[in-house]
Amino acid sequence: MNPNLLERVRARLASEGREAEFAHGLLALSLPRPALLDTVRLLKDEFGFDLFLDVTAVDWPGRDPRFDVVFHFYSTRDHVRVRLKTAVPEKDPVVDSLVPLYGSAAFMERECHDMYGIVFRGNDDLRPILLYEGFQGHPLRKDYPKEREQPLVRYRE
Amino acid sequence: MNQDDQKTGAFEYLTTRKDELVGWARKFSIFPYPFVTACCAMEFMSVSSTIYDTDRFGAALPRFSPRQSDLLMVVGTITHKQAPILKKVYEQMCEPKWVMAFGVCATSGGFYQNYAALQGIDKIIPVDVYIPGCPPRPESVIDGIMQLQDRIAGSKHPIINETF
Ligand code: SF4
């Protein structure tokens, strides 16, 4: 257990365009896109955040850049969490894949790609995982019509 | 047995309508295929085990091959991704076959209306009995089974060709 860990992480990382603050008991970092891989490598190697919890996105229609991609990490030694956020525009929704650092990222990135259409550069298997081949659009984007269904089986008359 | 009966040959045969006989036999041997996908499964377990005991209606022995079953119990939410599987299972069942929509999800999509959920299995396969409830009480399931039994008992059962 290491109570000052988050404080140290914050002191180390709040620079070079990154902003850090505490929210709901975890450290939330916003960072520019190019800094992502280096920051995550630092978290993993230097601070021992060895468990990749999830990656998801937030859609802010009307905002530019439109999406936030959100990553969560956990340290199984110190039992603390860190959240990373990076903004990506609609035209070019690409971030670096974390597969080289965390193998488990592969499936979670596939899900995020299904639901929000975020492209993870370096993840070469972005086939649908929860959706199916042939599904058009990304259902968790705010502009996906909520009644739009894409059935695979012909309906009975 | 009474000596006289043996002498006169009473009880040696009895008459009935073929459809009634076959219907009576079939209504007490509904082998279900549980197509269980979601939370309704809990209620399915409850209704098929000791306290409610669907075995009383001859409908407790689950067959995990569609080819051996008579009743397709669709228990839970069916998504569009799942729909082709459900359809294939239905097509593999031998006649005579019946379908039960167990819970509102299978009946109409329930409270789901989005990109994922099929709005009722009757969009893709014919359904004989719908059971409302989220999840349905075991009593309603038993009521559904009994309604299905009545329906089986009262319908025609062609066994040689379409007319007989
Ligand atoms: S009807 Fe209710 S309990 Fe049954 S599968 Fe749907 S949500 Fe679950």
Tab-separated table of C-alpha atoms and ligand atoms in Angstrom:
chain	number	residue	atom	x	y	z
A	1	MET	CA	0.000	0.000	0.000
A	2	ASN	CA	1.343	3.362	-0.956
A	3	PRO	CA	-0.925	6.277	0.007
A	4	ASN	CA	1.125	8.975	-1.637
A	5	LEU	CA	1.392	7.228	-4.935
A	6	LEU	CA	-1.284	9.251	-6.704
A	7	GLU	CA	0.250	12.451	-5.418
A	8	ARG	CA	3.597	11.394	-6.850
A	9	VAL	CA	2.031	10.394	-10.146
A	10	ARG	CA	0.387	13.765	-10.339
A	11	ALA	CA	3.587	15.642	-9.611
A	12	ARG	CA	5.438	13.617	-12.215
A	13	LEU	CA	2.832	13.811	-14.961
A	14	ALA	CA	1.229	17.257	-14.688
A	15	SER	CA	3.388	18.883	-17.326
A	16	GLU	CA	3.905	18.915	-21.093
A	17	GLY	CA	0.295	19.743	-21.852
A	18	ARG	CA	-1.108	17.202	-19.404
A	19	GLU	CA	-3.552	18.261	-16.744
A	20	ALA	CA	-4.136	16.241	-13.617
A	21	GLU	CA	-6.810	16.490	-10.969
A	22	PHE	CA	-8.473	14.285	-8.407
A	23	ALA	CA	-12.017	13.203	-9.104
A	24	HIS	CA	-14.053	10.638	-7.168
A	25	GLY	CA	-11.001	9.220	-5.480
A	26	LEU	CA	-8.994	8.628	-8.589
A	27	LEU	CA	-6.494	10.645	-10.512
A	28	ALA	CA	-7.853	11.987	-13.795
A	29	LEU	CA	-5.384	13.067	-16.421
A	30	SER	CA	-6.161	14.864	-19.654
A	31	LEU	CA	-3.457	14.687	-22.211
A	32	PRO	CA	-2.831	15.481	-25.862
A	33	ARG	CA	-3.058	12.564	-28.267
A	34	PRO	CA	0.645	12.179	-29.129
A	35	ALA	CA	1.604	11.854	-25.461
A	36	LEU	CA	-0.586	8.804	-24.895
A	37	LEU	CA	1.785	5.897	-25.394
A	38	ASP	CA	4.639	7.495	-23.468
A	39	THR	CA	2.397	8.366	-20.559
A	40	VAL	CA	0.947	4.885	-20.350
A	41	ARG	CA	4.392	3.331	-20.547
A	42	LEU	CA	5.477	5.543	-17.693
A	43	LEU	CA	2.453	4.597	-15.610
A	44	LYS	CA	3.078	0.942	-16.220
A	45	ASP	CA	6.830	0.771	-15.808
A	46	GLU	CA	7.495	3.430	-13.222
A	47	PHE	CA	4.367	3.442	-11.081
A	48	GLY	CA	3.251	-0.147	-11.384
A	49	PHE	CA	-0.199	0.283	-12.926
A	50	ASP	CA	-0.244	-3.265	-14.156
A	51	LEU	CA	-3.941	-3.805	-14.862
A	52	PHE	CA	-5.688	-2.238	-17.825
A	53	LEU	CA	-9.321	-1.925	-16.825
A	54	ASP	CA	-11.150	-0.452	-19.768
A	55	VAL	CA	-11.153	1.848	-22.703
A	56	THR	CA	-14.257	3.658	-23.792
A	57	ALA	CA	-15.236	6.937	-25.379
A	58	VAL	CA	-17.524	9.861	-24.748
A	59	ASP	CA	-19.383	11.557	-27.556
A	60	TRP	CA	-19.853	15.328	-27.258
A	61	PRO	CA	-21.966	16.276	-30.264
A	62	GLY	CA	-21.299	19.815	-31.345
A	63	ARG	CA	-17.964	20.007	-29.611
A	64	ASP	CA	-14.728	20.036	-31.505
A	65	PRO	CA	-12.880	17.715	-31.015
A	66	ARG	CA	-15.964	15.566	-30.739
A	67	PHE	CA	-14.816	12.483	-28.823
A	68	ASP	CA	-12.982	11.830	-25.606
A	69	VAL	CA	-11.266	8.469	-25.426
A	70	VAL	CA	-11.031	7.350	-21.815
A	71	PHE	CA	-8.659	4.768	-20.348
A	72	HIS	CA	-8.657	3.331	-16.850
A	73	PHE	CA	-5.714	1.706	-15.132
A	74	TYR	CA	-5.402	-0.040	-11.802
A	75	SER	CA	-2.461	-0.958	-9.675
A	76	THR	CA	-2.853	-4.366	-8.092
A	77	ARG	CA	-0.047	-3.576	-5.679
A	78	ASP	CA	-1.262	-0.194	-4.462
A	79	HIS	CA	-4.978	-0.532	-5.151
A	80	VAL	CA	-5.419	2.838	-6.794
A	81	ARG	CA	-6.806	3.886	-10.127
A	82	VAL	CA	-5.843	6.367	-12.795
A	83	ARG	CA	-7.987	7.674	-15.605
A	84	LEU	CA	-6.546	9.051	-18.835
A	85	LYS	CA	-8.543	11.139	-21.244
A	86	THR	CA	-7.605	12.306	-24.662
A	87	ALA	CA	-9.703	14.169	-27.193
A	88	VAL	CA	-9.967	13.129	-30.834
A	89	PRO	CA	-11.790	14.903	-33.673
A	90	GLU	CA	-14.576	13.335	-35.702
A	91	LYS	CA	-12.662	13.589	-38.970
A	92	ASP	CA	-9.705	11.648	-37.683
A	93	PRO	CA	-10.768	9.490	-34.710
A	94	VAL	CA	-7.461	7.719	-34.300
A	95	VAL	CA	-5.427	6.985	-31.178
A	96	ASP	CA	-2.489	4.689	-30.566
A	97	SER	CA	-3.329	1.165	-29.570
A	98	LEU	CA	-2.189	-0.047	-26.155
A	99	VAL	CA	-1.774	-3.642	-27.321
A	100	PRO	CA	2.048	-3.478	-27.168
A	101	LEU	CA	1.760	-2.668	-23.451
A	102	TYR	CA	-1.353	-4.568	-22.352
A	103	GLY	CA	-2.489	-7.633	-24.297
A	104	SER	CA	-5.978	-7.313	-22.847
A	105	ALA	CA	-6.409	-4.022	-24.671
A	106	ALA	CA	-7.046	-5.895	-27.913
A	107	PHE	CA	-10.625	-6.906	-27.135
A	108	MET	CA	-11.575	-3.713	-25.316
A	109	GLU	CA	-10.394	-1.631	-28.222
A	110	ARG	CA	-12.481	-3.756	-30.539
A	111	GLU	CA	-15.540	-2.959	-28.450
A	112	CYS	CA	-14.778	0.748	-28.442
A	113	HIS	CA	-14.320	0.604	-32.190
A	114	ASP	CA	-17.711	-1.125	-32.537
A	115	MET	CA	-19.579	1.355	-30.436
A	116	TYR	CA	-17.910	4.671	-31.244
A	117	GLY	CA	-15.844	4.095	-34.350
A	118	ILE	CA	-12.586	5.062	-32.697
A	119	VAL	CA	-9.672	3.608	-34.649
A	120	PHE	CA	-6.743	2.220	-32.681
A	121	ARG	CA	-3.554	2.521	-34.648
A	122	GLY	CA	-1.525	-0.629	-34.138
A	123	ASN	CA	-4.445	-2.942	-33.317
A	124	ASP	CA	-4.694	-4.978	-36.481
A	125	ASP	CA	-7.824	-6.899	-35.476
A	126	LEU	CA	-10.664	-4.406	-35.248
A	127	ARG	CA	-13.373	-6.809	-36.445
A	128	PRO	CA	-16.760	-6.403	-34.714
A	129	ILE	CA	-16.843	-8.111	-31.348
A	130	LEU	CA	-20.260	-7.252	-29.908
A	131	LEU	CA	-21.838	-6.220	-33.198
A	132	TYR	CA	-21.885	-8.298	-36.352
A	133	GLU	CA	-20.354	-8.095	-39.790
A	134	GLY	CA	-22.325	-5.744	-41.961
A	135	PHE	CA	-23.560	-3.495	-39.160
A	136	GLN	CA	-23.497	0.090	-40.346
A	137	GLY	CA	-22.686	2.990	-38.099
A	138	HIS	CA	-21.708	3.094	-34.444
A	139	PRO	CA	-24.653	2.697	-32.110
A	140	LEU	CA	-23.376	4.592	-29.085
A	141	ARG	CA	-22.679	7.749	-31.043
A	142	LYS	CA	-25.307	10.298	-30.227
A	143	ASP	CA	-26.339	10.692	-33.854
A	144	TYR	CA	-27.226	7.012	-34.273
A	145	PRO	CA	-31.063	6.969	-34.401
A	146	LYS	CA	-32.237	5.101	-31.346
A	147	GLU	CA	-34.865	3.067	-33.194
A	148	ARG	CA	-32.625	2.068	-36.062
A	149	GLU	CA	-32.343	-1.716	-36.210
A	150	GLN	CA	-30.366	-3.806	-38.617
A	151	PRO	CA	-31.904	-7.280	-38.521
A	152	LEU	CA	-30.016	-10.248	-39.896
A	153	VAL	CA	-33.072	-12.465	-40.426
A	154	ARG	CA	-35.910	-11.611	-42.808
A	155	TYR	CA	-39.034	-10.818	-40.805
A	156	ARG	CA	-42.132	-12.966	-41.283
A	157	GLU	CA	-44.982	-11.341	-43.149
B	1	MET	CA	-60.603	-58.657	-11.651
B	2	ASN	CA	-64.212	-59.713	-11.737
B	3	GLN	CA	-64.731	-63.215	-13.115
B	4	ASP	CA	-67.749	-62.159	-15.180
B	5	ASP	CA	-65.812	-59.438	-16.903
B	6	GLN	CA	-63.209	-61.913	-18.024
B	7	LYS	CA	-65.873	-64.206	-19.412
B	8	THR	CA	-67.734	-61.527	-21.364
B	9	GLY	CA	-64.590	-59.910	-22.669
B	10	ALA	CA	-65.427	-56.439	-21.389
B	11	PHE	CA	-62.531	-53.899	-21.334
B	12	GLU	CA	-60.842	-55.635	-24.208
B	13	TYR	CA	-61.159	-52.591	-26.451
B	14	LEU	CA	-62.243	-49.012	-26.157
B	15	THR	CA	-63.151	-46.422	-28.752
B	16	THR	CA	-61.916	-42.852	-29.084
B	17	ARG	CA	-61.158	-40.335	-31.754
B	18	LYS	CA	-57.656	-40.626	-33.131
B	19	ASP	CA	-56.962	-36.906	-32.698
B	20	GLU	CA	-58.090	-37.028	-29.098
B	21	LEU	CA	-55.878	-39.995	-28.349
B	22	VAL	CA	-52.821	-38.556	-30.031
B	23	GLY	CA	-53.479	-35.137	-28.515
B	24	TRP	CA	-53.805	-36.650	-25.067
B	25	ALA	CA	-50.511	-38.461	-25.479
B	26	ARG	CA	-48.720	-35.447	-26.869
B	27	LYS	CA	-49.948	-32.955	-24.329
B	28	PHE	CA	-48.339	-34.917	-21.509
B	29	SER	CA	-45.005	-35.415	-23.204
B	30	ILE	CA	-43.892	-31.925	-24.145
B	31	PHE	CA	-40.125	-32.154	-24.145
B	32	PRO	CA	-38.880	-28.584	-23.938
B	33	TYR	CA	-35.773	-27.145	-25.498
B	34	PRO	CA	-34.758	-24.244	-23.265
B	35	PHE	CA	-33.312	-21.485	-25.426
B	36	VAL	CA	-32.146	-19.454	-22.477
B	37	THR	CA	-30.417	-16.149	-23.076
B	38	ALA	CA	-31.006	-13.785	-20.186
B	39	CYS	CA	-32.316	-13.086	-16.702
B	40	CYS	CA	-35.611	-14.967	-17.231
B	41	ALA	CA	-33.449	-18.072	-16.842
B	42	MET	CA	-33.717	-17.688	-13.073
B	43	GLU	CA	-37.449	-18.005	-13.259
B	44	PHE	CA	-37.136	-20.896	-15.664
B	45	MET	CA	-34.968	-22.749	-13.152
B	46	SER	CA	-37.441	-22.036	-10.433
B	47	VAL	CA	-40.433	-23.228	-12.408
B	48	SER	CA	-38.774	-26.419	-13.523
B	49	SER	CA	-37.470	-27.450	-10.113
B	50	THR	CA	-39.127	-28.907	-7.066
B	51	ILE	CA	-41.606	-26.358	-5.790
B	52	TYR	CA	-43.392	-25.612	-9.045
B	53	ASP	CA	-42.326	-28.773	-10.836
B	54	THR	CA	-43.317	-28.683	-14.486
B	55	ASP	CA	-42.864	-32.434	-14.544
B	56	ARG	CA	-46.479	-32.617	-13.399
B	57	PHE	CA	-47.365	-31.541	-16.916
B	58	GLY	CA	-44.891	-33.835	-18.595
B	59	ALA	CA	-42.855	-30.789	-19.537
B	60	ALA	CA	-39.752	-31.068	-17.411
B	61	LEU	CA	-37.267	-33.178	-19.283
B	62	PRO	CA	-35.166	-30.683	-21.191
B	63	ARG	CA	-33.702	-31.948	-24.439
B	64	PHE	CA	-30.565	-30.166	-25.458
B	65	SER	CA	-30.953	-31.174	-29.039
B	66	PRO	CA	-33.670	-29.432	-31.038
B	67	ARG	CA	-34.246	-32.650	-32.950
B	68	GLN	CA	-35.557	-34.424	-29.876
B	69	SER	CA	-37.746	-31.653	-28.534
B	70	ASP	CA	-41.328	-30.547	-29.017
B	71	LEU	CA	-41.478	-27.177	-27.317
B	72	LEU	CA	-39.046	-24.366	-27.964
B	73	MET	CA	-39.002	-22.226	-24.834
B	74	VAL	CA	-37.441	-18.900	-25.720
B	75	VAL	CA	-36.403	-17.568	-22.343
B	76	GLY	CA	-34.913	-14.085	-22.394
B	77	THR	CA	-33.883	-11.289	-24.677
B	78	ILE	CA	-33.136	-12.154	-28.284
B	79	THR	CA	-30.742	-9.808	-30.023
B	80	HIS	CA	-30.397	-9.325	-33.722
B	81	LYS	CA	-27.089	-11.106	-33.515
B	82	GLN	CA	-28.764	-14.081	-31.874
B	83	ALA	CA	-31.744	-14.211	-34.216
B	84	PRO	CA	-30.158	-16.385	-36.942
B	85	ILE	CA	-29.266	-18.976	-34.291
B	86	LEU	CA	-32.803	-19.042	-32.925
B	87	LYS	CA	-34.187	-19.434	-36.406
B	88	LYS	CA	-31.831	-22.300	-37.151
B	89	VAL	CA	-32.745	-24.084	-33.931
B	90	TYR	CA	-36.427	-23.700	-34.757
B	91	GLU	CA	-35.941	-25.070	-38.245
B	92	GLN	CA	-34.113	-28.112	-36.909
B	93	MET	CA	-36.984	-29.182	-34.667
B	94	CYS	CA	-39.127	-32.040	-35.948
B	95	GLU	CA	-42.885	-31.679	-36.321
B	96	PRO	CA	-44.984	-31.425	-34.269
B	97	LYS	CA	-43.417	-28.416	-32.602
B	98	TRP	CA	-44.578	-25.547	-30.483
B	99	VAL	CA	-42.981	-22.304	-29.403
B	100	MET	CA	-43.349	-20.459	-26.121
B	101	ALA	CA	-42.270	-16.836	-25.699
B	102	PHE	CA	-41.220	-16.693	-22.054
B	103	GLY	CA	-41.176	-13.149	-20.628
B	104	VAL	CA	-41.781	-9.787	-22.246
B	105	CYS	CA	-38.404	-9.684	-23.940
B	106	ALA	CA	-39.140	-12.725	-26.047
B	107	THR	CA	-42.736	-11.577	-26.523
B	108	SER	CA	-42.198	-8.025	-27.700
B	109	GLY	CA	-38.676	-6.882	-26.914
B	110	GLY	CA	-39.878	-5.681	-23.516
B	111	PHE	CA	-38.355	-2.410	-22.473
B	112	TYR	CA	-35.548	-2.720	-24.973
B	113	GLN	CA	-35.856	-0.794	-28.161
B	114	ASN	CA	-32.482	-0.091	-29.625
B	115	TYR	CA	-29.938	-1.270	-32.162
B	116	ALA	CA	-29.520	-4.631	-30.470
B	117	ALA	CA	-32.850	-6.147	-29.410
B	118	LEU	CA	-35.267	-8.039	-31.602
B	119	GLN	CA	-38.777	-6.695	-31.013
B	120	GLY	CA	-40.367	-10.051	-30.244
B	121	ILE	CA	-39.484	-13.489	-31.564
B	122	ASP	CA	-42.721	-13.662	-33.551
B	123	LYS	CA	-41.015	-11.409	-36.049
B	124	ILE	CA	-38.984	-14.421	-37.147
B	125	ILE	CA	-40.734	-17.602	-35.955
B	126	PRO	CA	-44.384	-18.434	-35.197
B	127	VAL	CA	-45.305	-18.447	-31.510
B	128	ASP	CA	-48.026	-20.543	-29.847
B	129	VAL	CA	-48.094	-19.139	-26.348
B	130	TYR	CA	-46.905	-15.851	-24.888
B	131	ILE	CA	-46.144	-15.457	-21.210
B	132	PRO	CA	-46.055	-11.865	-19.945
B	133	GLY	CA	-43.987	-10.685	-17.024
B	134	CYS	CA	-40.484	-9.478	-16.403
B	135	PRO	CA	-39.711	-12.155	-15.399
B	136	PRO	CA	-43.029	-14.045	-15.344
B	137	ARG	CA	-44.153	-15.608	-12.101
B	138	PRO	CA	-43.893	-19.392	-12.093
B	139	GLU	CA	-47.670	-19.489	-11.866
B	140	SER	CA	-47.994	-17.675	-15.171
B	141	VAL	CA	-45.576	-20.093	-16.767
B	142	ILE	CA	-47.627	-23.006	-15.534
B	143	ASP	CA	-50.735	-21.278	-16.831
B	144	GLY	CA	-49.020	-20.933	-20.182
B	145	ILE	CA	-48.101	-24.592	-20.244
B	146	MET	CA	-51.675	-25.546	-19.423
B	147	GLN	CA	-53.015	-23.311	-22.182
B	148	LEU	CA	-50.613	-24.947	-24.560
B	149	GLN	CA	-51.778	-28.372	-23.394
B	150	ASP	CA	-55.382	-27.420	-24.088
B	151	ARG	CA	-54.395	-26.259	-27.485
B	152	ILE	CA	-52.538	-29.473	-28.236
B	153	ALA	CA	-55.434	-31.574	-26.986
B	154	GLY	CA	-57.897	-29.670	-29.136
B	155	SER	CA	-56.010	-29.594	-32.404
B	156	LYS	CA	-55.713	-32.036	-35.274
B	157	HIS	CA	-52.750	-34.381	-35.265
B	158	PRO	CA	-52.085	-35.738	-38.710
B	159	ILE	CA	-49.859	-38.788	-38.367
B	160	ILE	CA	-50.039	-40.514	-41.751
B	161	ASN	CA	-50.665	-37.703	-44.223
B	162	GLU	CA	-52.009	-34.153	-43.996
B	163	THR	CA	-55.614	-35.316	-43.672
B	164	PHE	CA	-55.237	-38.265	-41.342
C	1	SF4	S1	-38.392	-10.246	-19.562
C	1	SF4	FE1	-37.293	-9.233	-17.887
C	1	SF4	S2	-36.420	-10.931	-16.705
C	1	SF4	FE2	-36.969	-11.731	-18.718
C	1	SF4	S3	-35.142	-11.581	-19.986
C	1	SF4	FE3	-36.347	-9.718	-20.306
C	1	SF4	S4	-35.505	-8.264	-18.845
C	1	SF4	FE4	-34.857	-10.295	-18.187
